[in-house]
Tab-separated table of C-alpha atoms and ligand atoms in Angstrom:
chain	number	residue	atom	x	y	z
A	1	MET	CA	-0.087	-0.201	0.104
A	2	THR	CA	1.174	3.408	-1.137
A	3	ASP	CA	1.714	6.345	1.784
A	4	LEU	CA	-1.169	7.874	-0.014
A	5	VAL	CA	-2.985	4.873	-0.025
A	6	ALA	CA	-2.470	4.724	3.778
A	7	THR	CA	-3.389	8.410	4.556
A	8	ALA	CA	-6.848	8.193	2.637
A	9	ARG	CA	-8.004	5.118	4.661
A	10	SER	CA	-6.997	6.301	7.849
A	11	LEU	CA	-9.414	9.309	6.798
A	12	PHE	CA	-12.203	6.119	7.444
A	13	ALA	CA	-11.262	5.119	11.009
A	14	PRO	CA	-13.911	3.850	12.588
A	15	GLY	CA	-16.294	6.292	14.036
A	16	LYS	CA	-14.923	9.482	12.434
A	17	GLY	CA	-15.207	11.561	9.471
A	18	ILE	CA	-14.003	15.319	8.589
A	19	LEU	CA	-15.323	18.895	9.117
A	20	ALA	CA	-14.985	20.859	6.546
A	21	ALA	CA	-14.161	23.978	8.078
A	22	ASP	CA	-13.260	25.976	4.453
A	23	GLU	CA	-15.296	27.992	3.720
A	24	SER	CA	-13.919	30.939	1.666
A	25	VAL	CA	-14.120	34.338	2.810
A	26	HIS	CA	-17.264	35.513	0.841
A	27	THR	CA	-19.227	32.187	2.046
A	28	ALA	CA	-17.667	32.918	5.532
A	29	THR	CA	-18.536	36.287	5.630
A	30	GLU	CA	-22.374	34.768	4.935
A	31	ARG	CA	-22.981	32.290	7.441
A	32	LEU	CA	-21.428	34.986	10.098
A	33	ALA	CA	-23.808	37.303	8.874
A	34	ALA	CA	-26.620	34.752	8.899
A	35	HIS	CA	-25.803	34.868	13.157
A	36	ASN	CA	-25.316	38.568	12.828
A	37	ILE	CA	-21.936	38.560	13.078
A	38	THR	CA	-20.116	40.854	11.534
A	39	THR	CA	-16.926	39.652	9.682
A	40	SER	CA	-13.822	40.812	9.840
A	41	ALA	CA	-9.937	38.606	9.524
A	42	GLU	CA	-9.611	38.731	12.974
A	43	MET	CA	-13.560	37.471	13.676
A	44	ARG	CA	-12.906	34.655	10.572
A	45	ARG	CA	-10.208	33.519	12.911
A	46	GLN	CA	-11.744	32.956	15.774
A	47	TYR	CA	-14.388	31.212	14.170
A	48	ARG	CA	-12.479	28.402	13.394
A	49	ASP	CA	-10.891	28.327	16.760
A	50	LEU	CA	-14.050	28.046	18.335
A	51	PHE	CA	-14.394	24.556	16.319
A	52	ILE	CA	-10.579	23.569	15.739
A	53	GLY	CA	-10.116	24.696	19.426
A	54	THR	CA	-12.587	22.552	20.782
A	55	ILE	CA	-11.195	20.042	23.264
A	56	GLY	CA	-12.593	16.669	22.687
A	57	ILE	CA	-12.841	16.698	18.933
A	58	GLU	CA	-9.968	14.125	17.896
A	59	GLN	CA	-12.654	11.264	19.132
A	60	TYR	CA	-14.476	12.276	16.156
A	61	LEU	CA	-12.399	13.296	13.640
A	62	SER	CA	-10.006	12.268	11.492
A	63	GLY	CA	-9.804	15.186	9.508
A	64	VAL	CA	-10.112	19.041	9.374
A	65	ILE	CA	-10.726	20.907	5.767
A	66	LEU	CA	-9.017	24.445	6.336
A	67	PHE	CA	-9.650	27.456	3.710
A	68	SER	CA	-5.427	28.641	3.126
A	69	GLU	CA	-6.273	31.222	4.996
A	70	THR	CA	-6.446	29.205	7.976
A	71	LEU	CA	-3.560	27.273	7.130
A	72	LEU	CA	-1.476	30.379	8.111
A	73	GLU	CA	-3.068	31.204	11.405
A	74	LYS	CA	-2.837	30.352	15.019
A	75	GLY	CA	-5.674	29.120	17.485
A	76	ASN	CA	-6.113	31.490	20.671
A	77	ASP	CA	-3.804	28.990	22.167
A	78	LYS	CA	-0.975	31.075	20.017
A	79	LYS	CA	-0.261	27.606	18.079
A	80	LEU	CA	-1.052	27.192	14.388
A	81	PHE	CA	-4.363	25.609	13.348
A	82	SER	CA	-3.024	22.632	11.564
A	83	ALA	CA	-0.217	21.823	14.614
A	84	SER	CA	-2.402	21.660	17.103
A	85	LEU	CA	-4.722	19.263	14.873
A	86	THR	CA	-1.986	17.116	13.638
A	87	LYS	CA	-0.764	16.938	17.859
A	88	ARG	CA	-4.226	15.395	18.466
A	89	GLY	CA	-4.201	13.087	15.332
A	90	ILE	CA	-6.221	14.884	13.156
A	91	MET	CA	-4.641	15.342	9.780
A	92	THR	CA	-5.045	18.963	7.708
A	93	GLY	CA	-6.593	19.306	4.539
A	94	VAL	CA	-6.926	22.230	2.319
A	95	LYS	CA	-9.842	23.597	-0.158
A	96	VAL	CA	-7.433	24.339	-3.141
A	97	ASP	CA	-10.596	25.131	-5.510
A	98	LEU	CA	-10.669	28.820	-6.244
A	99	GLY	CA	-14.674	29.034	-6.122
A	100	THR	CA	-17.028	28.525	-9.252
A	101	GLU	CA	-17.393	31.044	-12.148
A	102	PRO	CA	-20.436	30.926	-15.082
A	103	PHE	CA	-19.374	28.193	-17.860
A	104	PRO	CA	-18.893	30.089	-20.954
A	105	ALA	CA	-20.486	27.534	-22.891
A	106	SER	CA	-23.818	27.016	-20.683
A	107	GLN	CA	-24.163	30.909	-18.604
A	108	HIS	CA	-26.914	29.518	-15.989
A	109	GLU	CA	-24.108	26.702	-15.140
A	110	LEU	CA	-21.343	27.116	-12.915
A	111	ILE	CA	-17.766	25.741	-13.545
A	112	THR	CA	-15.234	25.600	-11.211
A	113	GLN	CA	-11.699	27.612	-11.132
A	114	GLY	CA	-8.348	27.199	-9.809
A	115	LEU	CA	-5.983	24.991	-12.046
A	116	LEU	CA	-3.688	27.670	-13.692
A	117	ASP	CA	-0.889	27.723	-10.648
A	118	LEU	CA	-2.518	24.486	-8.729
A	119	PRO	CA	0.886	22.846	-8.690
A	120	GLU	CA	2.648	25.856	-6.854
A	121	ARG	CA	0.183	26.089	-4.631
A	122	ILE	CA	-0.613	22.437	-3.685
A	123	ALA	CA	3.251	22.195	-3.257
A	124	LYS	CA	3.094	25.171	-0.310
A	125	TYR	CA	-0.023	24.246	1.069
A	126	LYS	CA	2.027	21.159	1.984
A	127	LYS	CA	4.723	22.891	2.935
A	128	GLN	CA	2.199	24.832	6.086
A	129	GLY	CA	0.638	21.186	7.121
A	130	ALA	CA	-2.057	19.906	4.168
A	131	VAL	CA	-1.416	16.135	3.799
A	132	PHE	CA	-4.830	16.359	1.865
A	133	THR	CA	-7.165	18.423	-0.516
A	134	LYS	CA	-10.320	19.297	-1.607
A	135	TRP	CA	-11.875	20.781	-5.031
A	136	ARG	CA	-15.270	20.873	-5.207
A	137	THR	CA	-17.985	21.046	-8.434
A	138	VAL	CA	-21.766	22.232	-8.098
A	139	PHE	CA	-24.531	21.061	-10.417
A	140	CYS	CA	-27.906	22.508	-10.885
A	141	ILE	CA	-31.000	20.489	-11.266
A	142	ASP	CA	-32.935	22.434	-13.827
A	143	GLY	CA	-36.149	20.002	-15.112
A	144	GLY	CA	-34.740	17.927	-17.319
A	145	THR	CA	-32.341	19.923	-18.463
A	146	LEU	CA	-29.799	21.021	-16.426
A	147	PRO	CA	-27.048	20.153	-16.028
A	148	SER	CA	-25.452	20.127	-19.513
A	149	ALA	CA	-23.696	17.064	-20.453
A	150	GLN	CA	-21.156	19.660	-21.483
A	151	ALA	CA	-20.973	21.497	-18.079
A	152	ILE	CA	-20.665	17.917	-16.630
A	153	HIS	CA	-18.174	16.792	-18.384
A	154	GLU	CA	-15.569	20.157	-18.073
A	155	ASN	CA	-16.280	19.981	-14.811
A	156	ALA	CA	-15.453	16.290	-14.619
A	157	LYS	CA	-11.704	16.919	-16.573
A	158	ARG	CA	-11.485	19.979	-14.161
A	159	LEU	CA	-11.754	17.300	-11.213
A	160	ALA	CA	-9.563	14.823	-12.631
A	161	SER	CA	-6.530	17.261	-13.919
A	162	TYR	CA	-6.520	18.624	-9.904
A	163	ALA	CA	-6.788	15.071	-8.693
A	164	LYS	CA	-3.201	13.890	-10.626
A	165	ASP	CA	-1.731	17.226	-9.737
A	166	SER	CA	-2.950	16.327	-5.879
A	167	GLN	CA	-1.367	12.977	-6.035
A	168	THR	CA	1.587	13.623	-7.691
A	169	ALA	CA	2.268	16.063	-4.964
A	170	GLY	CA	1.693	13.273	-2.668
A	171	LEU	CA	-1.527	14.522	-0.870
A	172	VAL	CA	-4.777	12.682	-1.176
A	173	PRO	CA	-7.536	14.169	-3.040
A	174	ILE	CA	-10.567	14.895	-1.633
A	175	LEU	CA	-13.224	15.093	-5.343
A	176	GLU	CA	-16.480	16.904	-3.735
A	177	SER	CA	-19.067	16.510	-6.622
A	178	GLU	CA	-22.061	18.401	-5.360
A	179	VAL	CA	-25.783	18.066	-6.754
A	180	LEU	CA	-27.721	21.000	-5.203
A	181	PHE	CA	-30.332	20.865	-3.100
A	182	LYS	CA	-32.204	23.916	-4.495
A	183	GLY	CA	-34.893	23.503	-6.567
A	184	LYS	CA	-38.548	21.584	-7.278
A	185	HIS	CA	-36.759	17.983	-8.726
A	186	SER	CA	-37.768	15.106	-7.421
A	187	ARG	CA	-35.617	12.602	-5.023
A	188	THR	CA	-35.386	10.026	-8.709
A	189	ARG	CA	-34.469	13.208	-10.830
A	190	ALA	CA	-31.585	14.126	-7.950
A	191	ARG	CA	-30.674	10.254	-8.125
A	192	THR	CA	-30.434	10.523	-11.791
A	193	VAL	CA	-28.448	13.324	-12.016
A	194	ILE	CA	-26.013	12.395	-9.406
A	195	GLU	CA	-25.343	8.813	-11.680
A	196	GLU	CA	-24.465	10.834	-14.398
A	197	THR	CA	-22.246	13.531	-12.964
A	198	LEU	CA	-20.371	10.370	-11.355
A	199	GLN	CA	-20.106	8.466	-14.102
A	200	THR	CA	-18.936	10.834	-16.507
A	201	LEU	CA	-16.132	11.591	-13.569
A	202	PHE	CA	-15.158	8.561	-13.345
A	203	SER	CA	-14.775	7.622	-17.040
A	204	VAL	CA	-13.051	11.511	-17.139
A	205	LEU	CA	-10.503	10.414	-14.295
A	206	ASP	CA	-9.748	7.007	-15.908
A	207	GLU	CA	-8.709	8.879	-19.254
A	208	HIS	CA	-5.954	11.358	-16.780
A	209	ALA	CA	-4.196	7.907	-15.240
A	210	VAL	CA	-5.833	8.889	-11.663
A	211	ASP	CA	-4.712	6.431	-9.267
A	212	ARG	CA	-8.584	5.328	-7.712
A	213	ALA	CA	-7.159	3.557	-4.331
A	214	SER	CA	-6.120	7.109	-2.833
A	215	ILE	CA	-8.939	9.063	-3.866
A	216	ILE	CA	-12.058	9.931	-1.364
A	217	LEU	CA	-15.571	11.075	-3.480
A	218	LYS	CA	-17.410	13.539	-1.473
A	219	THR	CA	-21.178	13.790	-2.422
A	220	SER	CA	-24.744	14.620	-2.175
A	221	MET	CA	-27.010	12.525	-1.231
A	222	ALA	CA	-30.546	11.764	-2.923
A	223	LEU	CA	-32.828	14.360	-2.064
A	224	SER	CA	-36.132	15.794	-3.351
A	225	GLY	CA	-35.274	19.228	-3.553
A	226	ASP	CA	-35.847	21.605	-1.446
A	227	ALA	CA	-39.102	23.356	-2.987
A	228	ASN	CA	-40.862	20.375	-3.662
A	229	GLU	CA	-43.564	19.555	-1.042
A	230	LYS	CA	-42.300	15.644	-0.723
A	231	LYS	CA	-40.232	14.977	2.247
A	232	ASP	CA	-37.910	12.243	1.986
A	233	LEU	CA	-37.790	9.570	4.624
A	234	PRO	CA	-34.274	8.422	5.730
A	235	GLU	CA	-34.866	5.421	4.056
A	236	GLU	CA	-36.026	6.584	1.102
A	237	VAL	CA	-32.948	8.907	0.515
A	238	ALA	CA	-30.286	5.544	1.579
A	239	GLU	CA	-31.948	3.619	-0.666
A	240	ASP	CA	-31.341	6.045	-3.691
A	241	THR	CA	-28.427	7.425	-2.561
A	242	LEU	CA	-26.458	3.859	-1.899
A	243	ALA	CA	-28.496	2.837	-5.523
A	244	ALA	CA	-26.773	5.716	-7.185
A	245	LEU	CA	-23.336	5.362	-5.745
A	246	LEU	CA	-22.947	1.299	-6.393
A	247	LYS	CA	-23.744	1.989	-10.115
A	248	SER	CA	-21.230	4.539	-10.694
A	249	VAL	CA	-18.546	4.271	-8.393
A	250	PRO	CA	-15.551	1.882	-8.613
A	251	ARG	CA	-14.759	-0.008	-5.870
A	252	GLN	CA	-11.313	0.321	-5.935
A	253	ILE	CA	-11.433	4.288	-4.222
A	254	ALA	CA	-10.922	4.970	-0.597
A	255	GLY	CA	-13.678	5.610	0.363
A	256	ILE	CA	-16.953	8.728	0.078
A	257	VAL	CA	-17.884	10.993	2.426
A	258	PHE	CA	-21.232	12.722	1.950
A	259	LEU	CA	-21.617	16.460	2.391
A	260	SER	CA	-25.128	17.874	4.368
A	261	GLY	CA	-25.869	20.444	1.378
A	262	GLY	CA	-27.891	22.604	3.152
A	263	GLN	CA	-30.087	19.701	5.117
A	264	THR	CA	-30.638	20.371	8.991
A	265	PRO	CA	-28.135	18.968	11.834
A	266	ASP	CA	-30.891	16.666	12.439
A	267	GLN	CA	-31.885	15.550	8.691
A	268	ALA	CA	-28.450	15.437	7.442
A	269	THR	CA	-28.206	12.848	10.505
A	270	ASP	CA	-31.102	11.171	10.447
A	271	ASN	CA	-30.208	10.134	6.576
A	272	LEU	CA	-26.714	9.379	7.378
A	273	SER	CA	-27.620	6.958	9.837
A	274	ALA	CA	-30.521	5.211	7.358
A	275	ILE	CA	-27.108	5.111	4.539
A	276	CYS	CA	-24.579	3.263	7.150
A	277	GLN	CA	-27.330	0.944	8.300
A	278	LEU	CA	-28.609	-0.313	4.747
A	279	SER	CA	-24.695	0.050	3.743
A	280	LYS	CA	-24.398	-2.757	6.416
A	281	LYS	CA	-27.587	-4.283	5.571
A	282	ASP	CA	-27.199	-8.506	4.986
A	283	GLY	CA	-22.932	-8.742	5.962
A	284	GLY	CA	-22.187	-5.225	3.975
A	285	THR	CA	-23.844	-4.278	0.440
A	286	THR	CA	-20.714	-1.642	-0.341
A	287	PRO	CA	-17.698	-1.975	-1.299
A	288	TRP	CA	-16.025	1.639	0.309
A	289	PRO	CA	-16.510	2.888	4.087
A	290	ILE	CA	-18.753	5.842	4.271
A	291	SER	CA	-18.502	8.862	6.136
A	292	PHE	CA	-19.548	12.335	6.754
A	293	SER	CA	-17.201	15.579	5.588
A	294	PHE	CA	-20.454	17.699	7.005
A	295	ALA	CA	-19.586	22.002	7.045
A	296	ARG	CA	-23.035	23.647	7.923
A	297	ALA	CA	-25.088	20.061	9.247
A	298	LEU	CA	-21.926	20.349	12.466
A	299	GLN	CA	-21.438	24.376	12.617
A	300	GLU	CA	-24.965	25.188	12.158
A	301	GLU	CA	-26.404	24.418	15.999
A	302	ALA	CA	-22.961	26.020	17.334
A	303	LEU	CA	-22.650	29.153	15.680
A	304	SER	CA	-26.318	29.665	16.758
A	305	SER	CA	-25.174	29.796	20.105
A	306	TRP	CA	-21.806	31.994	19.703
A	307	LYS	CA	-23.373	34.851	18.093
A	308	GLY	CA	-19.507	35.749	17.846
A	309	LYS	CA	-19.094	36.590	21.757
A	310	GLU	CA	-16.859	35.367	24.131
A	311	GLU	CA	-18.774	34.301	27.029
A	312	ASN	CA	-21.078	31.953	24.396
A	313	ILE	CA	-17.718	29.764	23.647
A	314	SER	CA	-18.274	27.194	26.172
A	315	VAL	CA	-22.172	26.518	25.455
A	316	ALA	CA	-21.442	26.745	21.630
A	317	ARG	CA	-18.803	24.763	22.153
A	318	ALA	CA	-20.616	22.409	24.140
A	319	ALA	CA	-23.411	22.318	21.156
A	320	PHE	CA	-20.100	21.420	18.175
A	321	LEU	CA	-19.221	18.455	20.575
A	322	ALA	CA	-22.931	16.815	21.000
A	323	ARG	CA	-23.776	16.869	17.410
A	324	LEU	CA	-19.850	15.532	16.569
A	325	ALA	CA	-21.123	12.372	19.200
A	326	LYS	CA	-24.538	11.559	17.360
A	327	VAL	CA	-22.762	11.843	14.228
A	328	SER	CA	-20.149	9.631	14.617
A	329	ALA	CA	-22.674	7.055	17.021
A	330	VAL	CA	-24.407	6.437	13.503
A	331	LEU	CA	-21.377	5.921	11.392
A	332	ILE	CA	-20.482	2.580	14.126
B	401	13P	P1	-21.938	21.421	3.220
B	401	13P	O1	-21.826	20.190	4.252
B	401	13P	O2	-22.597	22.551	4.523
B	401	13P	O3	-22.704	21.321	2.683
B	401	13P	O4	-20.241	21.513	3.029
B	401	13P	C1	-20.036	20.424	2.771
B	401	13P	C2	-18.422	21.023	1.768
B	401	13P	O5	-17.655	21.015	2.126
B	401	13P	C3	-18.893	22.490	0.789
B	401	13P	O6	-17.986	22.561	0.076
């Protein structure tokens, strides 16, 4: 087993998952504003410290994905965030894409940017302590027309190029392919789009000779859109999500982690629980380990308690730990 494969597999230690704490400046500003917190660079550092500085997270987390800015910052304990994670046995990852822009060939769709100077940036992040990376592509469902085959293919090509650069530099790539929850679409339509996007992705990865064994896939669950009146049962979500993944994802990859995608913390936890239960049915129906890599579903309750105030830190951290415990429990 190569070091890269060993690192990728160790992110799936029993009962552990990955915290996505890699919101860009723009997204972090939005998240904090939603809780009436005015952003500044120092407020963003305190926001990161709220989560990374929580004592005991190593019981539930194998990795944390950081935004590049955070790699250079220190927690309230005056230690670099990455060093304090490493000390607790938690691996540091970094988001390496530079966000999305409208896709020139189809203006209502998004394409992820950031390939230009990627090898240089990855080398720099490695020196700063990162052992894994993440690149996010995003697809919006619009009726039967979007996402277009062109957008699916171009995003897959960029994911493949990123994965190759990350592997070449010796960092495990997490390939995030998000099918947005926003919209009126049915769960069946979401399932089909997950299948189409992942089937294209894995065929393009093979063309680029990306090593399957050291990649981690980060995916959405198959859900009815948030504007669809149908409320999915966790068992329905589990059935469609696993059916899509079993049809589209090769058995050799290191594992699959789920994003929360705007679900409430309870909804994401209950759906992940049903997915894990179904995956273990009859002695195990899935060839890859499964875990979580949530941002919002892990952070939301803590942010509501925190409100940017020092006196609320301990209550907020208790809420974060309680959610981590619930999410971790469904994996075992
Ligand atoms: P959510 O869990 O909030 O969807 O975030 C996951 C993520 O990493 C988005 O890039």
